[in-house]
XYZ file of C-alpha atoms in Angstrom:
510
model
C -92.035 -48.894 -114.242
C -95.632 -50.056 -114.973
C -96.498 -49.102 -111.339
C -95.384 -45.213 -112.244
C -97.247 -45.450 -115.668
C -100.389 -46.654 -113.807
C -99.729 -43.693 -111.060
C -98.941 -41.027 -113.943
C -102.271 -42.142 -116.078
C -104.084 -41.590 -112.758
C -102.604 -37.913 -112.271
C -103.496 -37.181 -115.448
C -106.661 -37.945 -115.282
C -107.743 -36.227 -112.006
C -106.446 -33.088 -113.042
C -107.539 -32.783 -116.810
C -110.851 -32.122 -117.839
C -111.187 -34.288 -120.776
C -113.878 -33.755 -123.159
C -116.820 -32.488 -120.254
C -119.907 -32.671 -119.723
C -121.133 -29.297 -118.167
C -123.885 -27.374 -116.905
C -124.278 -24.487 -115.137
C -127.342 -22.135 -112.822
C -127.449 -19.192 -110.786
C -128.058 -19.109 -106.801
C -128.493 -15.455 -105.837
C -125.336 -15.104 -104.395
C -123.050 -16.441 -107.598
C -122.787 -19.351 -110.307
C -123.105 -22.601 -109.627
C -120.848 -25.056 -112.423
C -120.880 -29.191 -112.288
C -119.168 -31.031 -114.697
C -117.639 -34.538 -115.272
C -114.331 -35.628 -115.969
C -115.578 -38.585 -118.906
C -111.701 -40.242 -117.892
C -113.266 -40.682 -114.021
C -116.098 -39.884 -114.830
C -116.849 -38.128 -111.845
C -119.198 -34.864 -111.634
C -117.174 -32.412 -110.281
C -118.470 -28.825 -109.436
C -117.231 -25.426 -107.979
C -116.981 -24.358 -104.473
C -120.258 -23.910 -103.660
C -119.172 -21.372 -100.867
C -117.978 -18.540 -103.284
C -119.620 -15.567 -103.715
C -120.505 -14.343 -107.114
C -116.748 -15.406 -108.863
C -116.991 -19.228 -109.285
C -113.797 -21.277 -108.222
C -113.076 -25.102 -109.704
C -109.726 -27.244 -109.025
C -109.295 -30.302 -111.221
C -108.375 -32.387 -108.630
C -109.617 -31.606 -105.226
C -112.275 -33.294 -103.021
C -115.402 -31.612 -104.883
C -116.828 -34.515 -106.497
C -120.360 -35.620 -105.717
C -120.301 -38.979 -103.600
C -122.979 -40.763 -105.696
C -124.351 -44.147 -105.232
C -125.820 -44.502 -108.859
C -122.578 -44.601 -111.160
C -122.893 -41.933 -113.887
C -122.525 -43.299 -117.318
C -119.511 -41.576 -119.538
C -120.116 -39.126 -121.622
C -123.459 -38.669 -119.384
C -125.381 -35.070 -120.109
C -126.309 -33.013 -116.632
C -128.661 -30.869 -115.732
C -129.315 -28.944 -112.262
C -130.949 -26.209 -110.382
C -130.305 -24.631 -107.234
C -130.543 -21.480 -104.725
C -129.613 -19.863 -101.587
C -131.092 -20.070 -98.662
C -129.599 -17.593 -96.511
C -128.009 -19.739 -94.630
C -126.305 -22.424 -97.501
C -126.498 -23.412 -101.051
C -128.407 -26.003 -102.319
C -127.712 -28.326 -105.586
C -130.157 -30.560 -106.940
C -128.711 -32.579 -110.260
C -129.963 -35.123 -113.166
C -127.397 -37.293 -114.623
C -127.707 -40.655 -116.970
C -126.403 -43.675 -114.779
C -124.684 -46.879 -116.665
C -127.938 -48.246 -116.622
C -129.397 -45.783 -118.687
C -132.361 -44.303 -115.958
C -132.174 -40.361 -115.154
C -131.339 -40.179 -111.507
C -132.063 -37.501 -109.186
C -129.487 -36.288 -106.018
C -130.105 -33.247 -103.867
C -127.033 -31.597 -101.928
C -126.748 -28.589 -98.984
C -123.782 -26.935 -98.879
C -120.862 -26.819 -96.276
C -120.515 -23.145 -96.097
C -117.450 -23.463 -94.061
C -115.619 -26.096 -96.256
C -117.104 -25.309 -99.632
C -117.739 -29.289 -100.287
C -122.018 -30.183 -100.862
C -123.329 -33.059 -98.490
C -125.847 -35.135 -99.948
C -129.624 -35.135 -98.704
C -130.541 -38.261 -101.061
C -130.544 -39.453 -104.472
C -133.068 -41.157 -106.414
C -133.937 -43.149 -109.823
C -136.888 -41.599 -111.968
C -138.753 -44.446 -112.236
C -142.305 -45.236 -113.328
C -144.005 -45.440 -116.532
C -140.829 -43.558 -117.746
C -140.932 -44.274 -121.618
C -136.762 -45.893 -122.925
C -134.233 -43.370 -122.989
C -132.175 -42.563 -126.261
C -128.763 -43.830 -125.829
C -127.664 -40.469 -127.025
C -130.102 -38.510 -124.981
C -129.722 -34.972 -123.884
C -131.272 -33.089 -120.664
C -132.485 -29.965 -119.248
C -134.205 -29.038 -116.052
C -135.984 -25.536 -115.132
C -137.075 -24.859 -111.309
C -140.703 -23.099 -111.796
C -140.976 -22.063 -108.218
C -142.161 -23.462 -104.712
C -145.246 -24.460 -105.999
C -145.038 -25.808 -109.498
C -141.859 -27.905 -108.608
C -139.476 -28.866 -111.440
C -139.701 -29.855 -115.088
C -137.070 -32.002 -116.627
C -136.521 -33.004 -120.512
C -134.891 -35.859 -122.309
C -135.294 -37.434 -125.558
C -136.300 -40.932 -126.096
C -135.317 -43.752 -128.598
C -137.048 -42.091 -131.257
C -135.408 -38.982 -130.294
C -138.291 -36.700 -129.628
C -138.351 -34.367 -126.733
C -140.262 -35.707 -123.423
C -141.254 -34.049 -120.211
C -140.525 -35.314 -116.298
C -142.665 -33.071 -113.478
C -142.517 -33.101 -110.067
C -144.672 -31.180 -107.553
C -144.258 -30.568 -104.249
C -148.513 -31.475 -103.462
C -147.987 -34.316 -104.853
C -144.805 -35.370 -103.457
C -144.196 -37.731 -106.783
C -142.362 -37.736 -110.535
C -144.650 -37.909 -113.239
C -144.591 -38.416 -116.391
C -146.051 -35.633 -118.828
C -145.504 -37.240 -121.981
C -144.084 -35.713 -125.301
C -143.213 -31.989 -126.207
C -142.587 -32.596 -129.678
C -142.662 -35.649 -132.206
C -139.858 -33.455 -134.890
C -136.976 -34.777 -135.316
C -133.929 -33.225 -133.549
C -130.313 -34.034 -134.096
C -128.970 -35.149 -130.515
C -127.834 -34.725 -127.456
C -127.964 -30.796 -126.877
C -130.501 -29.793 -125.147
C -131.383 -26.624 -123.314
C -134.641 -24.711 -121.193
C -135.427 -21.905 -119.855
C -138.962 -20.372 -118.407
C -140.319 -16.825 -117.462
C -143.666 -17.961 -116.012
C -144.562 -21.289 -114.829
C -146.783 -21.577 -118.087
C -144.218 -20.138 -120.281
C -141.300 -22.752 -120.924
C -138.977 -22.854 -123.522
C -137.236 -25.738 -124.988
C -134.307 -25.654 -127.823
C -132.521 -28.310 -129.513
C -130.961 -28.739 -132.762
C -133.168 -30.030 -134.940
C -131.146 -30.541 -138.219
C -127.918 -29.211 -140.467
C -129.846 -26.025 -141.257
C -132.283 -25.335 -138.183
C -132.756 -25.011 -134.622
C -136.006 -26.055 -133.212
C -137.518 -24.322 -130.323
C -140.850 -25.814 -128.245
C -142.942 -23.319 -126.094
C -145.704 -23.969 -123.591
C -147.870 -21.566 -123.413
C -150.885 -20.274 -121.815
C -153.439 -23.085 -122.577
C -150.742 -26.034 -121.487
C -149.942 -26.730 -124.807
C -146.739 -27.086 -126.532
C -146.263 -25.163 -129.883
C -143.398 -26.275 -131.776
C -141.573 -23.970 -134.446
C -138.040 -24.012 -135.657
C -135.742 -21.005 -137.306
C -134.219 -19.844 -139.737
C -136.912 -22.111 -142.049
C -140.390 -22.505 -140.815
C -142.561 -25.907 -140.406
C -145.240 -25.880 -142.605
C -148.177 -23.671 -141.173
C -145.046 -22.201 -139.264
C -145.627 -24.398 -135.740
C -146.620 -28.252 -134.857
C -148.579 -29.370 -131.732
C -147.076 -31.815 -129.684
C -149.754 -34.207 -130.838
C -148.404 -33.912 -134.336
C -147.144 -37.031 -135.411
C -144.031 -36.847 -137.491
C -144.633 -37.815 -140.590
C -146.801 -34.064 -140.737
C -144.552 -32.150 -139.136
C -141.651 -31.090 -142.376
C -139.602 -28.079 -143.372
C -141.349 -25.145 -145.443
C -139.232 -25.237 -148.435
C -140.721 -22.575 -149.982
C -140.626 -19.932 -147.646
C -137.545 -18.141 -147.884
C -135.006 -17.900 -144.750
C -133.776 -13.926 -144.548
C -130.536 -15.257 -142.077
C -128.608 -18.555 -141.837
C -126.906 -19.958 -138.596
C -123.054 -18.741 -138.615
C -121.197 -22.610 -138.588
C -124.182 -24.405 -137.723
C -124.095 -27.424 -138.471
C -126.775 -29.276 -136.582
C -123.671 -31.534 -134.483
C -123.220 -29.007 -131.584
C -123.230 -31.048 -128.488
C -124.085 -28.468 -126.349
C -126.943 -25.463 -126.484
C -127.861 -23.422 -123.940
C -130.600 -20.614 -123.519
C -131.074 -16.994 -121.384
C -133.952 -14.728 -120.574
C -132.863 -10.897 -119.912
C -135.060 -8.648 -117.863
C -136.744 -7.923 -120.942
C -137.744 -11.314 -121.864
C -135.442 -11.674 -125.005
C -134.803 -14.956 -125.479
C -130.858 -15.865 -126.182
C -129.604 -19.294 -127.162
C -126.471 -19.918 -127.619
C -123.789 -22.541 -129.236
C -120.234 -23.171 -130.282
C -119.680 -23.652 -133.809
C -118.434 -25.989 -136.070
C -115.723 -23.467 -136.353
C -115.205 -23.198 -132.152
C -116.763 -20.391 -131.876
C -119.509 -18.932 -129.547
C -122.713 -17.717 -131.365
C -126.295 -16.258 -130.388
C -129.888 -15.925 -131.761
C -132.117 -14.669 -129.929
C -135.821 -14.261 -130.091
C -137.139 -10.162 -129.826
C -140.631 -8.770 -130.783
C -142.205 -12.420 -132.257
C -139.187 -12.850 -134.808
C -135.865 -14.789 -134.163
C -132.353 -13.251 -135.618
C -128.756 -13.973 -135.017
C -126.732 -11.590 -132.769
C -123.292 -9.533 -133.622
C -120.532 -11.822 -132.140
C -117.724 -10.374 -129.735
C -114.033 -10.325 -130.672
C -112.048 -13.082 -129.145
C -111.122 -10.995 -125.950
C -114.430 -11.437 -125.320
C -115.868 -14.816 -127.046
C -112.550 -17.082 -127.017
C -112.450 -20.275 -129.456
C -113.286 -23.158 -127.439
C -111.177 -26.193 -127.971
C -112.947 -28.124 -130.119
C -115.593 -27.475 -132.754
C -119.334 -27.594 -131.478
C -117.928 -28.029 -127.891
C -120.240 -28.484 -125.158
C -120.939 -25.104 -123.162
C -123.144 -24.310 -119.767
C -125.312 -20.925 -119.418
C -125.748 -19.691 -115.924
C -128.153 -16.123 -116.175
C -129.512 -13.997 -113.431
C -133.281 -12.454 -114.773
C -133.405 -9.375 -112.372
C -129.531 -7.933 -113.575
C -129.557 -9.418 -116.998
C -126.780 -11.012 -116.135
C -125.079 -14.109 -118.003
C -122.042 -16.204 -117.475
C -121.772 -19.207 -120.187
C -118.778 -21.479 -119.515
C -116.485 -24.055 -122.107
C -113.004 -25.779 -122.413
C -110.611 -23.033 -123.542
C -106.784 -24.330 -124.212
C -107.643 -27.552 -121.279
C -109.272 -24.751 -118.964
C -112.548 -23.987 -117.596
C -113.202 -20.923 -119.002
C -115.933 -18.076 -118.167
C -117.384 -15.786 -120.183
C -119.364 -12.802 -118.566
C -122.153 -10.252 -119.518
C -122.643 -8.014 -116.528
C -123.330 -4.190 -115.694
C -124.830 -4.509 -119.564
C -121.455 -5.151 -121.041
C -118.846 -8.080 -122.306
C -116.479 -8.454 -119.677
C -112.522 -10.064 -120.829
C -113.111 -13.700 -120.912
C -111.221 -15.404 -118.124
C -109.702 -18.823 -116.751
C -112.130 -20.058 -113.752
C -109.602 -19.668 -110.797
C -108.758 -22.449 -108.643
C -110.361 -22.106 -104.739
C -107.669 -20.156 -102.703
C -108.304 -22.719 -100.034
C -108.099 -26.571 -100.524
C -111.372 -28.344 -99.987
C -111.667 -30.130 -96.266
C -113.831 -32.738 -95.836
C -116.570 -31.720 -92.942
C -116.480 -34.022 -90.414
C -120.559 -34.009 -90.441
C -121.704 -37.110 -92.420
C -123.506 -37.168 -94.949
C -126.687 -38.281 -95.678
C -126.705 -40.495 -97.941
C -129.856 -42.619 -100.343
C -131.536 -45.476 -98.138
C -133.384 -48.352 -99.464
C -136.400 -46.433 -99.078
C -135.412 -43.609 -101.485
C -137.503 -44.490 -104.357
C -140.993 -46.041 -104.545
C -142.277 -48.555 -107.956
C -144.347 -45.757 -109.242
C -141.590 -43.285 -109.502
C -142.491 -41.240 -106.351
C -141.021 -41.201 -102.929
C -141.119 -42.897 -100.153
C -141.753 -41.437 -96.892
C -138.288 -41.628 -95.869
C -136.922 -39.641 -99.068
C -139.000 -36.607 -99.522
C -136.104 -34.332 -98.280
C -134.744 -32.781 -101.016
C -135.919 -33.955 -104.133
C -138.093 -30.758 -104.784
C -137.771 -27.255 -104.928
C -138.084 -26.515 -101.341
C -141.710 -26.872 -100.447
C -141.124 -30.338 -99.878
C -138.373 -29.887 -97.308
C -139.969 -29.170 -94.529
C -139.096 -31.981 -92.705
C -135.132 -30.989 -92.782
C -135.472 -28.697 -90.287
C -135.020 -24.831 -90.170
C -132.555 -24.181 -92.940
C -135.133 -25.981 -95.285
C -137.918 -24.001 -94.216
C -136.106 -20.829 -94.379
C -134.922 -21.881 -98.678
C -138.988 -22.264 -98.699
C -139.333 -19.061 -97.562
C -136.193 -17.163 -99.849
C -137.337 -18.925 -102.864
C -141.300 -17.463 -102.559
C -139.477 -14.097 -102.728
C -137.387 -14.625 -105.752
C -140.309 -16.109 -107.199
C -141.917 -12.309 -107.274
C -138.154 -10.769 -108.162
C -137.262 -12.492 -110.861
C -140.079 -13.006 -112.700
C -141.450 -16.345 -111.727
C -145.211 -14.604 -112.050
C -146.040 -13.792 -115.757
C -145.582 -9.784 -116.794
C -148.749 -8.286 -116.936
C -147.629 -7.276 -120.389
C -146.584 -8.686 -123.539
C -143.171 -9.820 -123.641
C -141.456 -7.430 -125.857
C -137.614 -8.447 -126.409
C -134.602 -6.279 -127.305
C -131.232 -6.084 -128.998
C -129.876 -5.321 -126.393
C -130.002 -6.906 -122.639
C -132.074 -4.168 -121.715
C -135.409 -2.739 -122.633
C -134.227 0.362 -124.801
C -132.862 -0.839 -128.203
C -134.780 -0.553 -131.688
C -135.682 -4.570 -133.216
C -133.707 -6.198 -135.716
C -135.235 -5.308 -139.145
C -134.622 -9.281 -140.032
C -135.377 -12.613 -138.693
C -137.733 -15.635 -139.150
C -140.314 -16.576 -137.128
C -140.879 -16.523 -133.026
C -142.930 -18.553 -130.540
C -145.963 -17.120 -130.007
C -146.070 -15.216 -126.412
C -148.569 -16.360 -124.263
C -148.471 -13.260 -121.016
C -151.336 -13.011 -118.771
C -153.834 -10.413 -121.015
C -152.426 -10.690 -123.979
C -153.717 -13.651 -125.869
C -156.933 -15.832 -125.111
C -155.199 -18.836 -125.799
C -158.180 -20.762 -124.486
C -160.662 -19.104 -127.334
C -160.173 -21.046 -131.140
C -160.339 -17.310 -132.425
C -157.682 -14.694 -130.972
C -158.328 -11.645 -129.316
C -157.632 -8.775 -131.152
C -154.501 -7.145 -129.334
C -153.736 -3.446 -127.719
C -150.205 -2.264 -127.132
C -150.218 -1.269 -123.736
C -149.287 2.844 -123.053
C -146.161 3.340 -124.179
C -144.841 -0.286 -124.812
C -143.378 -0.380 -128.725
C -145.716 -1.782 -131.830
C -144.395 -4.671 -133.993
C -142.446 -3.621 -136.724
C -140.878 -5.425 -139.827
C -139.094 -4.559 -142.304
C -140.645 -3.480 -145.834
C -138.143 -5.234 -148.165
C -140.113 -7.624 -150.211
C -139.430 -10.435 -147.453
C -142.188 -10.603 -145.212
C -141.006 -12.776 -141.982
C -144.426 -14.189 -141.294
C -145.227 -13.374 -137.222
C -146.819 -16.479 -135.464
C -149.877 -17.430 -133.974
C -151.851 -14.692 -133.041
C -149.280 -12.275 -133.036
C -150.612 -8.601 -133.656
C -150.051 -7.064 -137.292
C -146.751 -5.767 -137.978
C -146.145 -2.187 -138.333
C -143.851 -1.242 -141.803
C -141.045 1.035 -142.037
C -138.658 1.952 -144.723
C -135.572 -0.674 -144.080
C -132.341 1.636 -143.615
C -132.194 2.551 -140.528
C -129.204 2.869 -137.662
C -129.323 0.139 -135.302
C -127.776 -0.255 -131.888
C -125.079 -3.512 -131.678
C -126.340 -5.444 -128.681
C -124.448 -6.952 -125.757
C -122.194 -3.763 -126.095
C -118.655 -4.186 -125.704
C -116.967 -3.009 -128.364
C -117.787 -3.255 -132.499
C -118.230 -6.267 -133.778
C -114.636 -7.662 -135.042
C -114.097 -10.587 -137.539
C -112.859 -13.637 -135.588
C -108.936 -14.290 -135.555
């Protein structure tokens, strides 16, 4: 009898979810999701075969084969792309002994199972991570390599980089000495000088930390300001506080600074979207359009189901050139999806299990060598396959030259180079939709032309031909612009506004 307990525990737990980990990116051909089981604690992920529908069993072969035992509970982080020929996966996890680890994967087109390249600790002058720590990764392109974030015992946000010239991890010190309530954590880039970073930062706010032009971070959170309205990340904490005199025009629907999950989109108009659960289980957005951050209408639940537990953890997957988003949680035990595509709210749907079960490829694997790390937190020369963003695989042969190759393109699709005009957001995922009369205040934009971030004194600002002026709402409630945004236009505040991310009008929740 205890034998069929034991036996019934283990079914159990390799075909629930639990309470997951998850993160999600796009590949050019479809989503990629990994997530981890925190009873196995295994990272699981989706056939990495399908085209554009993701497909996930619960209990299947697709599991990463990792050498470095992922810690329970551990956040993830990855970034990938198609090559034309396979998918690629590289993924950050927290092993039990608390060090980020690195592992790269290719594909098995035919069997729909990833073969691992190597894997490799983050070593160096890495400072401790906190225990509670969250991550996020963004893949800049085939020459500025990767950027990874984490928070550290004191809990601020810190910066990872690797570049392919260099061949080597390094450490790029801290984003942001504010406080932030842990472990969500979420970025997201349009430009390789032009990274966003959210977190929670407390019960009221959301904090948001943007590199810009002149490599330097500019911290700011919403609905309340900081004081002067942004820190530097060389501003030590005990100057960096709450403006508690400027007065918040919006509030974040059930926020209550304990979401473990956050996750952030950029539409072809360079709106910023970040989203959470609430403390109520349902999915929310803000989103950051013309300088000034304001929440979003929500979706009945046909569209935005309740996710099983109150500030769940969620994974955004977004595609830059179609505006497309797919943002995935636990919905009654199930991977769920939820989709924005064609410009509208698609029915909310069940991620379907693969139609074919997964085979195991009779090609081994390579797997990490003794070799696969060096003291300093680079590589040895018998691990540079796959840690990078494809520059750096040039030694795998054809298929790695050709990702090299496929990934300089996308970088001029989707917007790896920086607009040659300011980055006006919408309402809307797409370009045509009046602002939000309301809001508090944005990042400062830093677009090739548009400010001279390297002068102590801004240049005074042009709209380009036809591009929409700034405009605010006259109401007594001035939401202060940032940095070296241009002056605000004023307009009478009634005025018909377009709902974005159409799909039908907004509905209370049930």
């Amino acid at each position: 009898m205890a034998r069929l307990l034991s036996g019934l525990l283990l079914l159990g737990a390799a075909v629930s979810p639990a309470c997951a980990a998850i993160a999600a990116w796009w590949t050019e051909i479809g989503p990629q999701i990994i997530l981890q089981n925190q009873t196995t604690s295994q990272i699981r992920y989706s056939a990495c075969n399908v085209n554009d529908q993701p497909r996930y069993s619960y209990s299947d072969s697709r599991f990463f084969s990792l050498s470095h035992s992922p810690k329970n509970g551990t956040p993830l982080a990855g970034a990938g792309w198609w090559n034309q020929l396979n998918t690629t996966a590289s993924i950050f996890y927290i092993d039990n002994n608390n060090n980020i680890v690195n592992a790269f994967f290719y594909c098995d087109m035919a069997t729909g199972l990833f073969e691992q390249t190597g894997e490799w600790v983050i070593g160096g002058d890495v400072p401790s991570i906190h225990t509670n720590s969250g991550l996020a990764t963004v893949l800049l392109g085939d020459e500025a390599g990767y950027r990874v974030y984490f928070h550290d015992d004191d809990g601020a946000i810190n910066e990872l980089g690797y570049t392919p010239n260099e061949n080597a991890w390094r450490y790029h010190g801290v984003i942001s000495q504010d406080i932030n309530a842990l472990p969500a954590l979420a970025a997201a880039f349009s430009g390789s000088n032009n990274i966003t970073v959210v977190s929670p930062r407390d019960a009221q706010n959301l904090g948001a930390t943007r590199l810009n032009r002149d490599d330097t971070w500019y911290r700011t959170t919403l609905p309340h300001p900081l004081q002067g309205n942004f820190s530097l990340a060389v501003t030590n904490r005990s100057d960096i506080a709450i403006n508690e005199t400027a007065v918040a025009n919006f509030s974040l629907p059930a926020w209550d600074g304990k979401t473990k999950g956050i996750g952030i989109s950029i539409d072809s108009a360079y709106t910023r979207y970040v989203w959470y659960i609430g403390s109520d289980g349902f999915l929310y957005s803000v989103a950051d359009q013309n300088f000034t951050w304001g929440p979003r209408d929500n979706q009945s639940s046909a569209f935005w189901p309740k996710a099983d537990e109150p500030n769940a953890e969620l994974a955004v997957a977004y595609d830059f050139k179609s505006s497309m988003v797919r943002i995935y949680y636990l919905v009654r035990g199930q991977l769920s999806e939820i989709k924005f595509q064609d410009r509208v709210w698609k029915a909310w749907a069940t991620v379907p299990e693969p139609t074919t079960p997964a085979i195991v490829s009779s090609t081994p694997s390579a797997t990490s060598s003794p070799d696969a790390s060096s003291a300093d937190g680079g590589l040895a020369p018998g691990a540079k396959a796959g840690i990078g963003v494809g520059v750096s695989l040039g030694a795998i042969a054809l298929g790695a030259i050709i990702a090299v190759i496929v990934l300089a393109r996308r970088k001029k699709q989707q917007g790896f180079e920086q607009s040659p005009y300011p980055e006006e957001g919408s309402t809307t995922l797409g370009p045509d939709t009046p602002s939000q009369s309301y809001g508090s205040p944005a990042l400062a934009l830093a677009s090739a032309g548009q400010y001279e971030w390297d002068d102590k004194t801004p240049t005074p600002v042009t709209a380009p031909p036809n591009e929409p002026q700034h405009i605010h709402q006259l109401d007594g409630r001035n939401a202060p612009t940032e940095m070296y945004a241009p002056e605000p236009m004023y307009e009478l505040p009634i005025q018909p506004y377009s709902h974005e991310l159409p799909a039908e009008p907004p509905q209370p929740r049930q």
